[in-house]
Amino acid sequence: MEFLGDYTFDIHYVPGKGNVVADALSRRTPVRANWLRIHDERLIQELEALEISCVERDSSTDACVNWLEVQYDLADRVRRATELDESLQRYAKEGSGDQFSRDDGLLRKDGRLCVPSAGKLREGLQYEAHFTKYSIHPGSTKMYKDMKKVFWWPGLKKGIAAYVAKCHTCALVKAECQRPSGFLKSLPVPQWKFEDISMDFVHGLPRSQRGHDSIWVIVDRLTKVAHFIPNKWDDSVETLAKLYVEQIVRLHGVPRSIVSDRDGRFTSKDWRLVHQMLGTKLAFSTAFHPQTDGQTERTNRTMEDMLRMCALDFDKNWEEHLVMVEFAYNNSHQGV
């Protein structure tokens, strides 16, 4: 305005029809639908993948794109497929009333959409959550965490893990961070009785009249003969070493090897020193892998069942029955 103030001028209105050049320069170039389809086909494919369609409308000039219309029919497909999925209907009937609810014909569990198995809806959702550019191959845990916020179906986590495990791209690109599992290897068969033994503790029992609340289970790996020694859970290594000499070494001699779990008392320096002096080799099971010493674990289970039956048939003092439980166990047939 300061620049124009130095001049004397009149302002006259000029219709747009009479000022064609200026009017054309002030307008945006229209997006032609046919040009879009020919020169940017990939954009069209991406829009179709997102279920967004380009709507063309004829005008007095050319056919141009006026708007983008979202066509989201997932809810309709789920609504129709839910009525055909008998297993999903059964889950809804057997579940508690506050878990499942219906909203506009859609079945929901704790607010999450229940996806039926019909119509390959689950496969489609897993594909969207794993293969598209908006997800880029997440791992099974991340994919499950994302999907469970919105969707639910029976076996969701297990199904996602299986789906990701079949992804060829993930198998090619992602590195394995865990060490490969070793081959299964059984313990060698002992050559003589009580040369090789295994041991474990059963704790958390009701405290007996003698103050014992734990049982030390020691099993011969060849003959399956077992000794059940009552003790206190807080017994020191010195006390356990004394019991071991009195109950095992006195009767059977010094074993060649002992298989046990990684209990703090078995891995302690004092316990190692005792067996180093006796010439016994200590073999510890893999952490969080009770199958390594499955023989003792199975003996524990049998002994606990026998004690429960004694408590039901006789009285509640388990320690009074422990001697006869040991006799009955060793007197019965043992599979080798």
PDB file of C-alpha atoms in Angstrom, residues 3 20 75 88 104 140 187 200-201 219 242 264 266-267 271-272 301 304 309:
ATOM      1  CA  PHE A   3       4.145   1.784  -2.886  1.00  0.00           C
ATOM      2  CA  VAL A  20      -8.833 -15.072 -18.967  1.00  0.00           C
ATOM      3  CA  ALA A  75     -16.876 -54.677  10.297  1.00  0.00           C
ATOM      4  CA  LEU A  88     -16.805 -68.535  18.437  1.00  0.00           C
ATOM      5  CA  ASP A 104     -24.058 -53.567  16.579  1.00  0.00           C
ATOM      6  CA  SER A 140       5.845 -62.609  16.966  1.00  0.00           C
ATOM      7  CA  LEU A 187      22.904 -90.216  31.055  1.00  0.00           C
ATOM      8  CA  ASP A 200      16.719 -83.604  45.141  1.00  0.00           C
ATOM      9  CA  PHE A 201      14.766 -81.862  47.903  1.00  0.00           C
ATOM     10  CA  VAL A 219      17.827 -92.451  44.197  1.00  0.00           C
ATOM     11  CA  LYS A 242      26.570 -85.700  58.206  1.00  0.00           C
ATOM     12  CA  GLY A 264      22.436 -73.459  46.561  1.00  0.00           C
ATOM     13  CA  PHE A 266      24.663 -78.493  46.227  1.00  0.00           C
ATOM     14  CA  THR A 267      26.656 -75.776  44.459  1.00  0.00           C
ATOM     15  CA  TRP A 271      29.580 -79.320  49.521  1.00  0.00           C
ATOM     16  CA  ARG A 272      32.041 -79.426  46.630  1.00  0.00           C
ATOM     17  CA  ARG A 301       5.904 -87.244  42.590  1.00  0.00           C
ATOM     18  CA  GLU A 304       4.225 -87.240  47.506  1.00  0.00           C
ATOM     19  CA  MET A 309      -2.807 -91.289  50.690  1.00  0.00           C
TER      20      MET A 309
END
